[in-house]
GROMACS .gro file of C-alpha atoms in nm:
model
  240
    1MET     CA    1   2.160  -1.320  -1.103
    2SER     CA    2   2.062  -1.404  -1.463
    3TYR     CA    3   1.913  -1.736  -1.349
    4GLU     CA    4   1.677  -1.559  -1.105
    5TYR     CA    5   1.573  -1.302  -1.366
    6ASN     CA    6   1.510  -1.570  -1.627
    7GLN     CA    7   1.310  -1.777  -1.380
    8LEU     CA    8   1.092  -1.478  -1.288
    9LYS     CA    9   1.033  -1.403  -1.657
   10LYS     CA   10   0.938  -1.768  -1.710
   11TYR     CA   11   0.689  -1.755  -1.422
   12MET     CA   12   0.537  -1.434  -1.561
   13ASP     CA   13   0.507  -1.574  -1.912
   14GLN     CA   14   0.329  -1.883  -1.777
   15SER     CA   15   0.100  -1.693  -1.539
   16ARG     CA   16  -0.254  -1.605  -1.634
   17LYS     CA   17  -0.292  -1.379  -1.331
   18THR     CA   18   0.003  -1.212  -1.159
   19ILE     CA   19  -0.049  -1.009  -0.841
   20VAL     CA   20   0.215  -0.786  -0.681
   21VAL     CA   21   0.229  -0.730  -0.306
   22THR     CA   22   0.411  -0.415  -0.190
   23GLY     CA   23   0.509  -0.275   0.144
   24ALA     CA   24   0.688   0.006   0.317
   25GLY     CA   25   1.020  -0.053   0.145
   26ILE     CA   26   0.919   0.095  -0.189
   27SER     CA   27   0.801   0.418  -0.025
   28TYR     CA   28   1.017   0.470   0.285
   29LEU     CA   29   1.343   0.422   0.101
   30TYR     CA   30   1.221   0.693  -0.134
   31GLY     CA   31   1.162   0.952   0.139
   32MET     CA   32   0.835   0.859   0.308
   33ARG     CA   33   0.863   0.869   0.686
   34ARG     CA   34   0.739   0.592   0.909
   35LEU     CA   35   0.450   0.698   1.128
   36LYS     CA   36   0.644   0.601   1.438
   37GLN     CA   37   0.922   0.839   1.334
   38SER     CA   38   0.672   1.125   1.330
   39VAL     CA   39   0.450   1.057   1.631
   40GLY     CA   40   0.583   0.749   1.807
   41ILE     CA   41   0.409   0.421   1.740
   42GLY     CA   42   0.241   0.433   2.082
   43ASN     CA   43   0.063   0.756   1.984
   44ALA     CA   44  -0.064   0.638   1.647
   45ARG     CA   45  -0.397   0.502   1.768
   46ARG     CA   46  -0.458   0.811   1.983
   47ILE     CA   47  -0.394   1.041   1.687
   48PHE     CA   48  -0.604   0.836   1.445
   49SER     CA   49  -0.917   0.887   1.651
   50SER     CA   50  -1.216   1.110   1.580
   51ALA     CA   51  -1.178   1.270   1.925
   52TYR     CA   52  -0.821   1.376   1.852
   53VAL     CA   53  -0.900   1.495   1.498
   54ARG     CA   54  -1.202   1.694   1.620
   55LYS     CA   55  -0.991   1.871   1.885
   56ASN     CA   56  -0.670   1.912   1.679
   57PRO     CA   57  -0.761   1.909   1.308
   58GLU     CA   58  -0.475   2.127   1.182
   59LYS     CA   59  -0.224   1.954   1.407
   60PHE     CA   60  -0.338   1.620   1.266
   61TYR     CA   61  -0.297   1.759   0.914
   62ARG     CA   62   0.056   1.883   0.986
   63THR     CA   63   0.150   1.543   1.126
   64MET     CA   64   0.019   1.368   0.814
   65LYS     CA   65   0.193   1.625   0.593
   66ASN     CA   66   0.525   1.559   0.764
   67ALA     CA   67   0.487   1.181   0.763
   68PHE     CA   68   0.323   1.117   0.426
   69LEU     CA   69   0.179   1.401   0.224
   70ASP     CA   70   0.493   1.591   0.128
   71ALA     CA   71   0.647   1.274  -0.010
   72THR     CA   72   0.321   1.189  -0.189
   73PHE     CA   73   0.250   1.524  -0.352
   74ILE     CA   74   0.596   1.683  -0.382
   75LYS     CA   75   0.820   1.387  -0.463
   76GLY     CA   76   0.551   1.174  -0.618
   77PRO     CA   77   0.577   0.806  -0.718
   78SER     CA   78   0.913   0.630  -0.724
   79THR     CA   79   1.064   0.443  -1.016
   80VAL     CA   80   0.919   0.118  -0.880
   81HIS     CA   81   0.566   0.262  -0.860
   82ARG     CA   82   0.590   0.377  -1.222
   83GLN     CA   83   0.739   0.048  -1.342
   84LEU     CA   84   0.455  -0.148  -1.183
   85ALA     CA   85   0.199   0.080  -1.347
   86GLN     CA   86   0.367   0.020  -1.683
   87LEU     CA   87   0.367  -0.357  -1.631
   88GLU     CA   88  -0.005  -0.340  -1.558
   89ARG     CA   89  -0.068  -0.142  -1.878
   90LEU     CA   90   0.125  -0.409  -2.069
   91GLY     CA   91  -0.093  -0.681  -1.915
   92LYS     CA   92   0.200  -0.839  -1.730
   93ILE     CA   93   0.051  -0.786  -1.384
   94HIS     CA   94  -0.316  -0.780  -1.294
   95GLY     CA   95  -0.337  -0.611  -0.956
   96ILE     CA   96  -0.148  -0.472  -0.658
   97VAL     CA   97  -0.207  -0.546  -0.291
   98THR     CA   98  -0.032  -0.292  -0.071
   99GLN     CA   99   0.002  -0.216   0.297
  100ASN     CA  100   0.092   0.147   0.220
  101LEU     CA  101  -0.133   0.446   0.289
  102ASP     CA  102   0.038   0.688   0.050
  103CYS     CA  103  -0.165   0.642  -0.274
  104LEU     CA  104   0.155   0.640  -0.480
  105HIS     CA  105   0.047   0.335  -0.682
  106THR     CA  106  -0.269   0.517  -0.788
  107ILE     CA  107  -0.083   0.841  -0.864
  108ALA     CA  108   0.166   0.642  -1.075
  109GLY     CA  109  -0.122   0.510  -1.285
  110SER     CA  110  -0.197   0.163  -1.146
  111GLN     CA  111  -0.567   0.085  -1.177
  112ASN     CA  112  -0.633  -0.228  -0.973
  113VAL     CA  113  -0.493  -0.139  -0.630
  114ILE     CA  114  -0.612  -0.287  -0.301
  115GLU     CA  115  -0.489  -0.088   0.003
  116PHE     CA  116  -0.572  -0.337   0.275
  117GLN     CA  117  -0.469  -0.102   0.556
  118GLY     CA  118  -0.662   0.193   0.413
  119SER     CA  119  -0.518   0.505   0.254
  120PHE     CA  120  -0.555   0.876   0.190
  121ARG     CA  121  -0.797   0.803  -0.091
  122ASP     CA  122  -1.044   0.642   0.151
  123ASN     CA  123  -1.164   0.909   0.392
  124ILE     CA  124  -1.457   0.943   0.627
  125CYS     CA  125  -1.626   1.237   0.800
  126ILE     CA  126  -1.582   1.214   1.175
  127ASP     CA  127  -1.940   1.337   1.232
  128CYS     CA  128  -2.181   1.227   0.959
  129ARG     CA  129  -1.964   0.934   0.837
  130THR     CA  130  -1.986   1.039   0.472
  131ARG     CA  131  -1.712   0.865   0.270
  132ASN     CA  132  -1.478   1.053   0.037
  133PHE     CA  133  -1.258   0.866  -0.214
  134ASP     CA  134  -1.044   1.153  -0.348
  135TYR     CA  135  -0.683   1.164  -0.229
  136GLN     CA  136  -0.655   1.519  -0.368
  137VAL     CA  137  -0.847   1.655  -0.067
  138TRP     CA  138  -0.513   1.619   0.116
  139ASN     CA  139  -0.333   1.833  -0.142
  140GLN     CA  140  -0.493   2.169  -0.055
  141GLY     CA  141  -0.259   2.290   0.220
  142HIS     CA  142  -0.505   2.246   0.505
  143MET     CA  143  -0.720   1.989   0.681
  144PRO     CA  144  -0.989   1.854   0.445
  145ARG     CA  145  -1.350   1.888   0.553
  146CYS     CA  146  -1.677   1.717   0.470
  147GLU     CA  147  -1.879   1.880   0.192
  148LYS     CA  148  -2.203   1.785   0.370
  149CYS     CA  149  -2.148   1.900   0.726
  150GLY     CA  150  -1.810   2.076   0.739
  151ALA     CA  151  -1.655   1.842   0.996
  152PRO     CA  152  -1.297   1.718   0.943
  153LEU     CA  153  -1.227   1.417   0.726
  154MET     CA  154  -0.983   1.151   0.834
  155PRO     CA  155  -0.825   0.865   0.640
  156VAL     CA  156  -0.944   0.516   0.723
  157SER     CA  157  -0.632   0.326   0.824
  158PHE     CA  158  -0.500   0.037   1.030
  159TYR     CA  159  -0.472   0.274   1.326
  160THR     CA  160  -0.820   0.425   1.304
  161GLU     CA  161  -1.049   0.357   1.597
  162SER     CA  162  -1.237   0.031   1.560
  163ALA     CA  163  -1.586   0.184   1.533
  164ILE     CA  164  -1.484   0.340   1.201
  165HIS     CA  165  -1.222   0.093   1.087
  166ASP     CA  166  -1.346  -0.260   1.138
  167SER     CA  167  -1.606  -0.308   0.863
  168ILE     CA  168  -1.405  -0.110   0.607
  169ALA     CA  169  -1.085  -0.296   0.694
  170GLN     CA  170  -1.255  -0.632   0.650
  171GLU     CA  171  -1.393  -0.518   0.314
  172ASN     CA  172  -1.042  -0.421   0.198
  173MET     CA  173  -0.885  -0.742   0.327
  174ASN     CA  174  -1.151  -0.952   0.156
  175LYS     CA  175  -1.064  -0.784  -0.175
  176ALA     CA  176  -0.694  -0.858  -0.118
  177ILE     CA  177  -0.769  -1.221  -0.033
  178HIS     CA  178  -0.980  -1.256  -0.348
  179LEU     CA  179  -0.696  -1.129  -0.571
  180ILE     CA  180  -0.435  -1.350  -0.405
  181ALA     CA  181  -0.659  -1.657  -0.419
  182GLU     CA  182  -0.694  -1.621  -0.797
  183ALA     CA  183  -0.324  -1.561  -0.867
  184ASP     CA  184  -0.090  -1.801  -1.045
  185LEU     CA  185   0.207  -1.584  -0.949
  186VAL     CA  186   0.255  -1.351  -0.650
  187ILE     CA  187   0.550  -1.111  -0.651
  188VAL     CA  188   0.636  -0.955  -0.315
  189ILE     CA  189   0.836  -0.630  -0.314
  190GLY     CA  190   0.958  -0.418  -0.023
  191THR     CA  191   0.784  -0.584   0.270
  192THR     CA  192   0.885  -0.819   0.549
  193GLY     CA  193   0.538  -0.970   0.537
  194PHE     CA  194   0.337  -0.750   0.773
  195ARG     CA  195  -0.006  -0.917   0.813
  196SER     CA  196   0.082  -1.144   0.520
  197GLN     CA  197  -0.059  -1.452   0.692
  198GLU     CA  198  -0.405  -1.303   0.639
  199TYR     CA  199  -0.382  -1.309   0.261
  200LEU     CA  200  -0.085  -1.524   0.152
  201SER     CA  201  -0.238  -1.823   0.331
  202ARG     CA  202  -0.513  -1.811   0.066
  203MET     CA  203  -0.279  -1.877  -0.226
  204LYS     CA  204  -0.339  -2.186  -0.436
  205PRO     CA  205  -0.083  -2.462  -0.354
  206GLU     CA  206   0.062  -2.441  -0.705
  207THR     CA  207   0.103  -2.061  -0.702
  208ASN     CA  208   0.461  -1.938  -0.726
  209LEU     CA  209   0.570  -1.676  -0.473
  210VAL     CA  210   0.864  -1.460  -0.580
  211GLN     CA  211   1.023  -1.218  -0.333
  212ILE     CA  212   1.232  -0.923  -0.451
  213ASN     CA  213   1.423  -0.778  -0.157
  214PRO     CA  214   1.793  -0.702  -0.099
  215SER     CA  215   1.758  -0.825   0.261
  216GLU     CA  216   1.640  -1.147   0.420
  217THR     CA  217   1.282  -1.150   0.550
  218PRO     CA  218   1.050  -1.403   0.716
  219LEU     CA  219   0.905  -1.469   0.370
  220ASP     CA  220   1.230  -1.635   0.256
  221ARG     CA  221   1.119  -1.973   0.382
  222ILE     CA  222   0.793  -1.981   0.184
  223ALA     CA  223   0.909  -1.810  -0.136
  224THR     CA  224   0.955  -2.020  -0.449
  225LEU     CA  225   1.226  -1.776  -0.559
  226ASN     CA  226   1.417  -1.506  -0.367
  227ILE     CA  227   1.583  -1.232  -0.571
  228ARG     CA  228   1.837  -1.035  -0.369
  229ALA     CA  229   1.840  -0.717  -0.575
  230ASP     CA  230   1.697  -0.369  -0.597
  231ALA     CA  231   1.338  -0.387  -0.724
  232ALA     CA  232   1.387  -0.107  -0.979
  233GLU     CA  233   1.673  -0.301  -1.138
  234VAL     CA  234   1.469  -0.622  -1.156
  235LEU     CA  235   1.161  -0.453  -1.300
  236ASP     CA  236   1.371  -0.260  -1.553
  237THR     CA  237   1.506  -0.593  -1.678
  238LEU     CA  238   1.151  -0.725  -1.717
  239LEU     CA  239   1.042  -0.415  -1.906
  240SER     CA  240   1.342  -0.419  -2.138
   0.00000   0.00000   0.00000
């Protein structure tokens, strides 16, 4: 494994802009539940609708608490989240693109985070459409409500009805594409590549793509380097 570690370090030393892409693996293995485990994947779009939230605000909150919020606010960021934040502070990485909704990168201290599927720090009022960018509104033990009109807030996510989601989702994806397009090195951790064709296709031809994942994924065939190891172990080696 020393060859792979040394090669990754070489890529990082040569890179002027390194972007990390993260997915469900760094959160779910730490205790976060998949949405389909909580509600069934077929129900996700029904639940992430303003009609459902208006009728069942506290039920929606309890579902989110069970699926995401307890892990976010009680367990907090994992070792990998904290290691990535430290690497950013050291100037070794320059941004994170994540499919996760849980805000754990931000809580860990990462500054340049693009959540291309939305998150609990990007909320919208179901009535007046006022935006709220504070994930702490979900840490009060009850359904958050709009300060302007009192209606429930809901997170903007991949599952949110299209009338709310589409323009915001495109804005987030455009930010992710911009980061990836500027990168000299892209490090992928804990994802099988969900929606990756939308942003990885914008990499420069000379950009190195390194995947850190104990298991095989569809990204194996396009990665410059595959490291079959636990991400915390690999990042600890980089930091030490």
